[in-house]
Coordinates of C-alpha atoms and ligand atoms in Angstrom, one line a residue:
Chain A
X1 CA 79.5 64.4 5.2
X2 CA 77.5 64.3 2.0
X3 CA 75.2 61.4 1.5
X4 CA 76.0 59.2 -1.4
X5 CA 72.4 59.9 -2.5
X6 CA 73.1 63.6 -2.9
X7 CA 74.1 63.0 -6.5
X8 CA 70.6 61.8 -7.3
X9 CA 69.3 65.0 -6.0
X10 CA 71.7 67.1 -8.0
X11 CA 70.6 65.3 -11.2
X12 CA 67.0 65.8 -10.4
X13 CA 67.2 69.4 -9.5
X14 CA 66.7 71.9 -12.3
X15 CA 68.7 75.1 -12.5
X16 CA 66.2 76.7 -10.2
X17 CA 67.3 74.3 -7.5
X18 CA 63.8 73.3 -6.8
X19 CA 62.1 70.0 -6.7
X20 CA 58.4 69.5 -6.4
X21 CA 57.3 66.0 -5.7
X22 CA 53.8 64.6 -5.1
X23 CA 53.5 61.6 -2.9
X24 CA 50.2 59.8 -3.4
X25 CA 48.8 56.6 -2.0
X26 CA 46.4 55.0 0.4
X27 CA 46.6 55.9 4.1
X28 CA 49.4 54.0 5.8
X29 CA 51.1 53.0 2.6
X30 CA 54.2 54.8 3.8
X31 CA 54.2 58.2 2.2
X32 CA 55.3 60.1 5.3
X33 CA 58.0 57.6 6.0
X34 CA 59.3 57.8 2.5
X35 CA 59.3 61.6 2.5
X36 CA 61.4 61.5 5.7
X37 CA 63.7 58.9 4.2
X38 CA 64.2 60.9 1.0
X39 CA 65.0 64.2 2.7
X40 CA 67.3 62.3 5.1
X41 CA 69.2 60.7 2.2
X42 CA 69.4 63.9 0.2
X43 CA 69.8 66.7 2.7
X44 CA 70.9 64.8 5.7
X45 CA 67.9 65.9 7.8
X46 CA 64.4 64.5 8.1
X47 CA 61.4 66.4 7.1
X48 CA 60.1 66.2 10.6
X49 CA 56.8 64.7 9.8
X50 CA 55.5 62.0 12.0
X51 CA 53.6 58.9 10.9
X52 CA 50.3 58.3 12.4
X53 CA 49.5 55.3 14.4
X54 CA 48.6 52.6 11.8
X55 CA 44.9 52.4 11.5
X56 CA 43.4 50.0 8.9
X57 CA 40.2 52.1 8.5
X58 CA 41.7 55.5 8.5
X59 CA 39.6 57.2 5.8
X60 CA 39.7 60.8 6.7
X61 CA 41.1 62.9 3.9
X62 CA 44.6 64.1 4.8
X63 CA 47.0 66.3 3.0
X64 CA 50.3 67.7 4.1
X65 CA 52.3 70.2 2.1
X66 CA 55.8 70.7 3.3
X67 CA 58.8 72.5 2.1
X68 CA 62.4 72.1 3.2
X69 CA 65.2 74.6 2.4
X70 CA 68.7 73.5 2.9
X71 CA 71.9 74.8 1.4
X72 CA 70.1 76.7 -1.3
X73 CA 68.0 73.7 -2.3
X74 CA 64.3 73.7 -2.0
X75 CA 62.3 70.5 -1.8
X76 CA 58.5 70.7 -1.9
X77 CA 56.4 67.8 -1.0
X78 CA 52.6 67.4 -1.3
X79 CA 51.6 64.3 0.5
X80 CA 48.1 63.2 -0.2
X81 CA 46.1 60.1 0.9
X82 CA 44.7 59.1 -2.5
X83 CA 41.2 58.6 -1.4
X84 CA 41.6 62.3 -0.7
X85 CA 42.0 63.3 -4.3
X86 CA 38.4 62.5 -4.2
X87 CA 35.4 63.6 -6.2
X88 CA 33.3 63.6 -3.1
X89 CA 33.5 64.8 0.5
X90 CA 31.0 63.8 3.1
X91 CA 31.3 65.6 6.4
X92 CA 29.7 62.6 8.2
X93 CA 33.0 60.7 7.6
X94 CA 34.7 63.2 9.9
X95 CA 32.1 62.7 12.7
X96 CA 33.5 59.2 13.4
X97 CA 36.6 60.8 14.7
X98 CA 35.0 62.5 17.6
X99 CA 34.6 65.9 15.9
X100 CA 31.4 67.9 16.6
X101 CA 29.1 68.4 13.7
X102 CA 30.3 72.0 13.3
X103 CA 33.9 71.0 13.3
X104 CA 33.2 68.1 10.9
X105 CA 31.6 70.5 8.4
X106 CA 34.5 72.9 8.8
X107 CA 36.9 70.1 8.0
X108 CA 34.9 68.9 5.1
X109 CA 34.9 72.5 3.7
X110 CA 38.7 72.6 4.1
X111 CA 39.0 69.3 2.4
X112 CA 37.2 70.6 -0.7
X113 CA 39.6 73.6 -0.8
X114 CA 42.5 71.2 -0.4
X115 CA 41.5 69.2 -3.4
X116 CA 41.2 72.3 -5.6
X117 CA 44.7 73.3 -4.4
X118 CA 46.0 69.8 -5.0
X119 CA 44.8 69.9 -8.7
X120 CA 46.5 73.3 -9.2
X121 CA 49.7 72.1 -7.3
X122 CA 50.1 69.4 -9.9
X123 CA 50.5 71.9 -12.7
X124 CA 54.2 72.4 -12.2
X125 CA 55.1 69.2 -10.3
X126 CA 58.4 67.5 -11.1
X127 CA 56.9 64.1 -10.7
X128 CA 54.7 61.9 -8.6
X129 CA 55.4 58.9 -6.5
X130 CA 52.5 56.6 -6.1
X131 CA 53.1 54.6 -2.9
X132 CA 51.5 51.2 -2.7
X133 CA 51.7 48.9 0.4
X134 CA 53.1 45.7 -1.2
X135 CA 51.3 43.6 1.4
X136 CA 48.0 44.8 0.1
X137 CA 45.9 44.4 -3.1
X138 CA 47.2 47.1 -5.5
X139 CA 44.2 47.1 -7.8
X140 CA 42.0 49.6 -5.9
X141 CA 39.8 52.1 -7.5
X142 CA 41.8 54.9 -6.0
X143 CA 45.1 53.6 -7.4
X144 CA 43.6 53.0 -10.9
X145 CA 42.1 56.5 -10.9
X146 CA 45.2 58.3 -9.9
X147 CA 47.3 56.3 -12.5
X148 CA 44.8 57.2 -15.2
X149 CA 44.9 60.8 -14.2
X150 CA 48.7 61.0 -14.2
X151 CA 48.9 59.2 -17.5
X152 CA 46.3 61.5 -19.0
X153 CA 47.9 64.7 -17.8
X154 CA 51.3 63.4 -18.8
X155 CA 52.7 63.8 -15.3
X156 CA 55.8 61.6 -14.8
X157 CA 55.4 59.1 -12.0
X158 CA 57.0 56.1 -10.4
X159 CA 55.1 53.4 -8.6
X160 CA 56.7 52.6 -5.2
X161 CA 56.1 49.0 -4.0
X162 CA 56.7 49.7 -0.3
X163 CA 57.2 47.6 2.8
X164 CA 59.2 44.8 1.1
X165 CA 60.8 44.1 4.5
X166 CA 57.6 42.4 5.5
X167 CA 57.6 38.7 4.6
X168 CA 54.1 38.8 3.1
X169 CA 54.9 41.6 0.7
X170 CA 54.4 40.7 -2.9
X171 CA 55.9 43.5 -5.0
X172 CA 55.8 41.3 -8.1
X173 CA 52.1 41.5 -8.0
X174 CA 52.3 45.2 -8.4
X175 CA 54.7 44.8 -11.3
X176 CA 52.4 42.3 -12.9
X177 CA 49.3 44.5 -12.7
X178 CA 51.0 47.6 -13.9
X179 CA 53.4 46.2 -16.5
X180 CA 53.6 49.4 -18.5
X181 CA 54.8 51.5 -15.6
X182 CA 58.0 51.7 -13.6
X183 CA 57.6 49.9 -10.3
X184 CA 60.4 50.0 -7.7
X185 CA 60.2 47.7 -4.6
X186 CA 61.6 49.4 -1.5
X187 CA 61.4 49.5 2.2
X188 CA 60.9 53.2 3.2
X189 CA 61.2 52.3 6.8
X190 CA 64.6 50.6 6.5
X191 CA 65.9 52.6 3.6
X192 CA 66.2 49.4 1.6
X193 CA 66.6 49.7 -2.2
X194 CA 65.9 53.5 -2.1
X195 CA 68.9 54.0 -4.4
X196 CA 67.0 52.2 -7.1
X197 CA 64.0 54.4 -6.5
X198 CA 66.1 57.6 -6.9
X199 CA 67.6 56.2 -10.1
X200 CA 64.1 55.6 -11.4
X201 CA 63.1 59.1 -10.5
X202 CA 66.0 60.6 -12.3
X203 CA 65.1 58.5 -15.4
X204 CA 61.4 59.2 -15.3
X205 CA 61.2 62.8 -14.0
X206 CA 63.6 64.2 -16.6
Chain B
X1 CA 10.6 61.8 -4.4
X2 CA 11.8 58.3 -5.2
X3 CA 12.8 58.6 -8.8
X4 CA 16.0 58.9 -10.7
X5 CA 16.4 60.9 -13.8
X6 CA 19.0 59.7 -16.3
X7 CA 20.4 61.7 -19.1
X8 CA 22.2 60.1 -22.0
X9 CA 24.3 62.3 -24.2
X10 CA 25.8 61.3 -27.5
X11 CA 29.3 62.5 -28.3
X12 CA 27.8 64.6 -31.1
X13 CA 25.8 66.5 -28.4
X14 CA 29.0 67.4 -26.6
X15 CA 31.5 68.0 -29.4
X16 CA 30.4 71.5 -30.1
X17 CA 30.6 72.6 -26.4
X18 CA 33.6 74.1 -24.7
X19 CA 35.2 72.3 -21.8
X20 CA 33.6 74.8 -19.4
X21 CA 30.2 74.3 -20.9
X22 CA 30.5 70.6 -20.7
X23 CA 31.6 70.6 -17.1
X24 CA 29.0 73.1 -15.9
X25 CA 26.3 71.2 -17.7
X26 CA 27.3 67.9 -16.0
X27 CA 27.7 69.4 -12.5
X28 CA 24.4 71.2 -12.8
X29 CA 22.6 68.0 -13.6
X30 CA 24.3 65.9 -11.1
X31 CA 23.8 68.5 -8.4
X32 CA 20.2 68.3 -9.2
X33 CA 20.3 64.6 -8.4
X34 CA 20.4 63.3 -12.0
X35 CA 22.7 60.7 -13.5
X36 CA 24.5 61.6 -16.6
X37 CA 25.7 59.0 -19.1
X38 CA 28.1 60.3 -21.8
X39 CA 29.2 58.6 -24.9
X40 CA 33.0 58.7 -24.8
X41 CA 35.2 60.2 -22.2
X42 CA 36.3 63.5 -20.8
X43 CA 39.7 64.9 -21.5
X44 CA 42.2 65.1 -18.6
X45 CA 41.7 68.8 -18.5
X46 CA 38.0 68.4 -18.4
X47 CA 38.2 65.8 -15.7
X48 CA 40.4 68.1 -13.5
X49 CA 38.0 70.9 -14.1
X50 CA 35.1 68.7 -13.3
X51 CA 36.6 67.8 -9.9
X52 CA 37.4 71.4 -9.2
X53 CA 33.9 72.6 -10.1
X54 CA 32.5 69.8 -8.0
X55 CA 34.6 70.8 -5.0
X56 CA 33.3 74.4 -5.3
X57 CA 29.8 73.2 -5.6
X58 CA 29.8 70.9 -2.6
X59 CA 27.6 72.4 0.0
X60 CA 28.1 69.8 2.7
X61 CA 24.5 69.4 3.5
X62 CA 22.9 68.5 0.2
X63 CA 25.6 67.8 -2.4
X64 CA 28.5 65.7 -1.3
X65 CA 30.1 65.3 -4.7
X66 CA 30.1 63.0 -7.6
X67 CA 31.1 59.5 -8.6
X68 CA 32.5 58.8 -12.0
X69 CA 32.7 55.4 -13.7
X70 CA 34.0 54.6 -17.1
X71 CA 33.5 51.7 -19.5
X72 CA 36.4 51.1 -21.8
X73 CA 36.8 49.5 -25.1
X74 CA 39.7 48.4 -27.3
X75 CA 40.8 50.7 -30.0
X76 CA 42.7 48.8 -32.6
X77 CA 45.2 50.9 -34.5
X78 CA 45.2 51.2 -38.2
X79 CA 47.3 48.2 -38.8
X80 CA 46.1 46.3 -35.8
X81 CA 49.5 46.4 -34.3
X82 CA 48.7 48.0 -31.0
X83 CA 45.6 47.8 -28.9
X84 CA 44.7 50.8 -26.8
X85 CA 41.9 51.3 -24.4
X86 CA 39.6 54.2 -25.0
X87 CA 36.6 55.3 -23.0
X88 CA 33.4 54.2 -24.5
X89 CA 31.0 55.4 -21.8
X90 CA 31.3 57.7 -18.8
X91 CA 28.7 57.6 -16.0
X92 CA 28.6 60.5 -13.6
X93 CA 26.2 60.7 -10.7
X94 CA 25.7 62.2 -7.3
X95 CA 28.0 60.3 -4.8
X96 CA 25.2 59.8 -2.3
X97 CA 23.0 57.8 -4.6
X98 CA 25.6 55.6 -6.4
X99 CA 25.5 52.9 -3.9
X100 CA 26.8 49.6 -5.2
X101 CA 28.9 49.5 -8.2
X102 CA 30.2 46.3 -9.7
X103 CA 32.7 46.9 -12.4
X104 CA 34.5 44.6 -14.8
X105 CA 36.4 45.6 -17.8
X106 CA 33.4 45.3 -20.0
X107 CA 30.5 45.6 -17.6
X108 CA 29.2 48.0 -15.0
X109 CA 26.3 47.3 -12.7
X110 CA 25.0 50.0 -10.4
X111 CA 22.4 50.3 -7.7
X112 CA 21.1 53.8 -7.1
X113 CA 20.0 54.5 -3.6
X114 CA 17.4 57.1 -4.2
X115 CA 15.4 56.7 -1.0
X116 CA 18.2 58.0 1.1
X117 CA 18.5 61.7 1.1
X118 CA 21.1 61.8 3.8
X119 CA 24.5 61.5 2.3
X120 CA 26.1 58.3 3.4
X121 CA 29.0 57.0 1.6
X122 CA 32.5 55.8 2.5
Ligands
LIG301 N1 57.5 47.4 7.8 C1 57.4 48.6 7.2 N2 56.6 49.5 7.7 C2 56.5 50.7 7.1 C3 57.3 51.0 5.9 N3 57.0 52.2 5.5 C4 56.1 52.7 6.4 N4 55.8 51.8 7.4 C5 54.9 51.9 8.5 O1 53.6 52.0 8.1 C6 52.9 53.0 8.9 C7 52.3 54.1 8.0 O2 53.3 54.8 7.5 P1 53.1 56.3 7.0 O3 54.4 56.8 6.5 O4 52.6 57.2 8.1 O5 52.0 56.2 5.9 P2 51.2 57.3 5.2 O6 49.8 57.3 5.8 O7 51.1 56.9 3.8 O8 51.9 58.6 5.4 C8 53.8 53.5 9.9 O9 53.6 52.7 11.1 C9 55.2 53.2 9.3 O10 56.2 53.0 10.3 C10 58.1 50.0 5.4 O11 58.8 50.1 4.4 N5 58.2 48.8 6.1
LIG302 MG1 51.2 60.3 6.3

């Protein structure tokens, strides 16, 4: 059975049947969950990525690049913790996670390469989803920086106000601080309102 | 050595330079431990190149990267119909010395931590 969301995918796909989406946002904002929900909705199978255990202070740079091929359609995702599109990398940050000094330096070196790749990856991206946890303050330096960058490079993006299933969520706050941008409140976990998100993507990513 | 060198560059000083020259000039200075203050902003391409060059230059032990802050100002259009923000000042420095930064829309306050050679930031 084809998902009712499949039509969004068809409208988003170019003739090369390829879609390249960047998912940016703070750690734990719900990027992995959203990527899984999207591929589930569109292709009927999850991306197979697992969310980490929520950790308030997770600060280690993390980037996942995944591709899924299904019925001749290719979906590419680049999932990046926004503090990871950083201008600085300190290996000492990695030490806190039980890595040895040598390992930490190795990871830091990889992170610098990852950032260079992420910049290049953006060159032919279809569009970016900036995922913001609607229970948190949206006005962070990282969010402002990424929005500025996307605007400046004329990369289409949609702001996702995620976790609206949580009673404390205030997606209106995100709308009010970024009035000039498209903000779509959803729950990636429960698949709530995702149709509106796909609609917005079709409109903005064209 | 507990001192901080600050270089202030007018937009005129930069206008004749290519993006590559600008970026390598900035990274060279910042890698040296200097703070660079530029009149105006960098283009998106220059910013991307600045980050890329910084990533290549990070040597884990001594240079952990840069911090960039901008101060914006209103640019009123010809007929005063629309107000747009443009970058008035760009401050770029070594990430390990730019310790505390307070930023409002029209104000930046920064404490440079020059005693600490070890890179310690978030
Ligand atoms: N209540 C709720 N939790 C969510 C939602 N989306 C993600 N989460 C949870 O938030 C945590 C972090 O999600 P994850 O997708 O790994 O975030 P990432 O770090 O941005 O990839 C996980 O425990 C998810 O189950 C949502 O819409 N509602
Ligand atoms: Mg994740």
